Structure formats: C-alpha cells, structure tokens
Amino acid sequence: MKGVLGFLVYVCGALAADQAMVEKGRAEEKRSCVGCHGLRIIHVQRLGRGAWERELDKMARWGSVIKEREALLEYLVANHGDDKPAAPLERSANGVGAKK
Ligand code: HEC
C-alpha cells in the first residue's frame, strides 16, 4: 500500500513538473519567437520532436535568442506536436485568428 501511494505521489510530481516545464516554454515562446513573425505561423504547425528541434536550430541560426530551449521544445511538442489534430483552417488564413 505504501508503495502504491509512493508511486502515485511520484507520478503526480512528475506530471506537475512536466506542466511547469510546458508553462515555462510557453513564456519562452512569447519572449524569443515574436521578434520577426507572429505566433500563428508557429501554432498552425504540427511537427514531431525531431522536426521541432530542427525548427529551433533554424530559428536560432536566423537570430532568435532562445534561453529556455528545453522548456520551449516540451511546450511545442505538447501543444503543436504531429499527434495533434490539424489547426482550424481559419487560423491559417492571413491575419485571421492571429491573436493566439
Ligand atoms: C530572427 C527572426 C526570427 C525569430 C526571432 C524567429 N523566427 Fe521563425 N521564422 C523567421 C523567418 C524569416 C521565417 C520564414 C519567413 C516567413 O515565412 O514568414 C520563419 C518561419 C518560422 C516557421 C514556419 C516554418 C519555417 O521554418 O519557415 C516556424 C514554425 C517558426 N518560424 C518558428 C519559430 C520559433 C518557434 C521561434 C522562437 C524560437 C521563431 N520562429 C523565432 C524568423 C524568425
């Protein structure tokens, strides 16, 4: 029983840590990804982890200064991974739904 409880505490702790990491990444995106373009071009993507890694490498090469790269990567994979349903089409249209 003690073992089960310990395991649950461990799992909850791990999930909370993941969520904190994702939120850190969300903040990092607002800091390091909006200097040259809006968020829409990022949020309509559906990429796997490796593709997001290459995307971050490319943006860094182009001048983005990324401080919390690990957190940003976790955030992108969690919210805009290739396992997520396609972004609503109207958000791909120019200037529409650009807020998010
Ligand atoms: C120094 C300028 C700059 C910064 C900062 C920047 N980008 Fe970009 N990004 C570009 C340019 C230029 C393009 C391509 C032009 C376009 O399509 O508007 C682009 C396009 C993209 C695309 C579309 C796919 C592609 O590769 O063309 C994604 C996704 C993207 N950026 C993600 C990010 C992320 C995530 C960050 C934050 C880490 C970021 N960008 C920060 C310049 C930048």
CSV table of C-alpha atoms and ligand atoms in Angstrom, one decimal:
chain,number,residue,atom,x,y,z
A,1,MET,CA,0.0,0.0,0.0
A,2,LYS,CA,2.8,2.4,1.0
A,3,GLY,CA,4.5,1.5,-2.3
A,4,VAL,CA,1.3,2.3,-4.3
A,5,LEU,CA,1.0,5.7,-2.5
A,6,GLY,CA,4.6,6.5,-3.1
A,7,PHE,CA,4.2,5.6,-6.7
A,8,LEU,CA,1.1,7.9,-7.0
A,9,VAL,CA,3.0,10.8,-5.3
A,10,TYR,CA,5.9,10.2,-7.7
A,11,VAL,CA,3.6,10.2,-10.8
A,12,CYS,CA,1.7,13.3,-9.7
A,13,GLY,CA,5.0,15.1,-9.0
A,14,ALA,CA,6.3,14.1,-12.5
A,15,LEU,CA,3.1,15.4,-14.2
A,16,ALA,CA,3.3,18.6,-12.2
A,17,ALA,CA,6.9,19.1,-13.2
A,18,ASP,CA,6.0,18.5,-16.9
A,19,GLN,CA,3.3,21.0,-16.7
A,20,ALA,CA,5.6,23.6,-15.1
A,21,MET,CA,8.1,22.9,-17.9
A,22,VAL,CA,5.4,23.4,-20.6
A,23,GLU,CA,4.3,26.7,-19.0
A,24,LYS,CA,7.9,27.9,-18.9
A,25,GLY,CA,8.2,27.0,-22.6
A,26,ARG,CA,5.0,29.0,-23.3
A,27,ALA,CA,6.6,32.1,-21.7
A,28,GLU,CA,9.8,31.5,-23.6
A,29,GLU,CA,7.9,31.4,-26.9
A,30,LYS,CA,6.4,34.8,-26.1
A,31,ARG,CA,9.9,36.1,-25.4
A,32,SER,CA,12.0,34.6,-28.1
A,33,CYS,CA,9.7,33.8,-31.0
A,34,VAL,CA,7.8,37.0,-31.7
A,35,GLY,CA,10.6,39.3,-32.8
A,36,CYS,CA,10.2,38.5,-36.6
A,37,HIS,CA,6.8,37.0,-37.0
A,38,GLY,CA,3.6,36.3,-35.2
A,39,LEU,CA,2.7,33.2,-33.2
A,40,ARG,CA,0.2,31.9,-35.9
A,41,ILE,CA,3.0,30.7,-38.2
A,42,ILE,CA,4.2,28.5,-35.2
A,43,HIS,CA,0.8,27.4,-33.9
A,44,VAL,CA,-0.5,26.1,-37.2
A,45,GLN,CA,2.4,23.7,-37.4
A,46,ARG,CA,2.1,20.0,-36.4
A,47,LEU,CA,5.6,18.7,-36.0
A,48,GLY,CA,7.3,15.8,-34.3
A,49,ARG,CA,10.0,16.3,-31.7
A,50,GLY,CA,12.9,16.0,-34.2
A,51,ALA,CA,11.3,18.4,-36.6
A,52,TRP,CA,10.7,21.0,-33.8
A,53,GLU,CA,14.4,20.5,-32.8
A,54,ARG,CA,15.4,21.4,-36.4
A,55,GLU,CA,13.0,24.3,-36.4
A,56,LEU,CA,14.6,25.7,-33.2
A,57,ASP,CA,18.0,25.2,-34.7
A,58,LYS,CA,17.0,27.1,-37.8
A,59,MET,CA,15.4,30.0,-35.9
A,60,ALA,CA,18.5,30.3,-33.7
A,61,ARG,CA,20.6,30.4,-36.8
A,62,TRP,CA,18.4,33.1,-38.1
A,63,GLY,CA,18.9,35.2,-35.0
A,64,SER,CA,16.4,34.0,-32.3
A,65,VAL,CA,18.0,34.1,-28.9
A,66,ILE,CA,16.5,31.1,-27.1
A,67,LYS,CA,17.2,30.9,-23.3
A,68,GLU,CA,14.9,28.1,-22.2
A,69,ARG,CA,15.3,25.8,-25.2
A,70,GLU,CA,14.4,22.5,-23.4
A,71,ALA,CA,11.2,24.0,-22.0
A,72,LEU,CA,10.3,25.6,-25.3
A,73,LEU,CA,10.7,22.3,-27.0
A,74,GLU,CA,8.5,20.5,-24.5
A,75,TYR,CA,5.8,23.2,-24.9
A,76,LEU,CA,5.9,22.9,-28.7
A,77,VAL,CA,5.8,19.1,-28.7
A,78,ALA,CA,2.9,19.1,-26.1
A,79,ASN,CA,0.8,21.7,-27.9
A,80,HIS,CA,1.8,21.6,-31.6
A,81,GLY,CA,3.0,18.0,-32.0
A,82,ASP,CA,2.3,15.9,-35.0
A,83,ASP,CA,-0.1,13.8,-32.9
A,84,LYS,CA,-2.4,16.8,-32.5
A,85,PRO,CA,-5.4,17.5,-34.8
A,86,ALA,CA,-4.8,20.0,-37.6
A,87,ALA,CA,-5.1,23.6,-36.6
A,88,PRO,CA,-8.5,25.1,-37.6
A,89,LEU,CA,-8.3,26.3,-41.2
A,90,GLU,CA,-9.3,29.9,-40.5
A,91,ARG,CA,-6.2,30.3,-38.4
A,92,SER,CA,-4.1,29.6,-41.4
A,93,ALA,CA,-5.8,32.4,-43.4
A,94,ASN,CA,-3.8,35.6,-43.5
A,95,GLY,CA,-4.5,37.8,-40.5
A,96,VAL,CA,-7.4,35.8,-39.1
A,97,GLY,CA,-7.2,34.4,-35.6
A,98,ALA,CA,-3.7,35.8,-35.3
A,99,LYS,CA,-4.2,36.6,-31.6
A,100,LYS,CA,-3.3,33.1,-30.3
B,1,HEC,C1,15.4,36.5,-36.3
B,1,HEC,C2,14.0,36.4,-36.8
B,1,HEC,C3,13.2,35.2,-36.2
B,1,HEC,C4,12.9,34.8,-35.0
B,1,HEC,C5,13.3,35.5,-33.7
B,1,HEC,C6,12.1,33.6,-35.0
B,1,HEC,N1,11.8,33.3,-36.3
B,1,HEC,FE1,10.7,31.8,-37.0
B,1,HEC,N2,10.9,32.5,-38.9
B,1,HEC,C7,11.7,33.5,-39.3
B,1,HEC,C8,11.6,33.7,-40.7
B,1,HEC,C9,12.3,34.7,-41.6
B,1,HEC,C10,10.7,32.7,-41.2
B,1,HEC,C11,10.2,32.4,-42.6
B,1,HEC,C12,9.5,33.6,-43.2
B,1,HEC,C13,8.1,33.5,-43.1
B,1,HEC,O1,7.5,32.5,-43.6
B,1,HEC,O2,7.4,34.4,-42.5
B,1,HEC,C14,10.2,32.0,-40.0
B,1,HEC,C15,9.3,30.9,-40.0
B,1,HEC,C16,9.0,30.1,-39.0
B,1,HEC,C17,8.2,29.0,-39.0
B,1,HEC,C18,7.5,28.4,-40.3
B,1,HEC,C19,8.2,27.3,-40.8
B,1,HEC,C20,9.5,27.7,-41.4
B,1,HEC,O3,10.5,27.1,-41.0
B,1,HEC,O4,9.6,28.5,-42.3
B,1,HEC,C21,8.1,28.5,-37.8
B,1,HEC,C22,7.4,27.2,-37.3
B,1,HEC,C23,8.9,29.3,-36.9
B,1,HEC,N3,9.4,30.3,-37.7
B,1,HEC,C24,9.1,29.1,-35.6
B,1,HEC,C25,9.8,30.0,-34.8
B,1,HEC,C26,10.0,29.8,-33.3
B,1,HEC,C27,9.5,28.6,-32.6
B,1,HEC,C28,10.7,30.9,-32.9
B,1,HEC,C29,11.2,31.1,-31.5
B,1,HEC,C30,12.2,30.2,-31.0
B,1,HEC,C31,11.0,31.7,-34.0
B,1,HEC,N4,10.4,31.2,-35.1
B,1,HEC,C32,11.7,32.9,-33.9
B,1,HEC,C33,12.5,34.3,-38.5
B,1,HEC,C34,12.5,34.3,-37.1
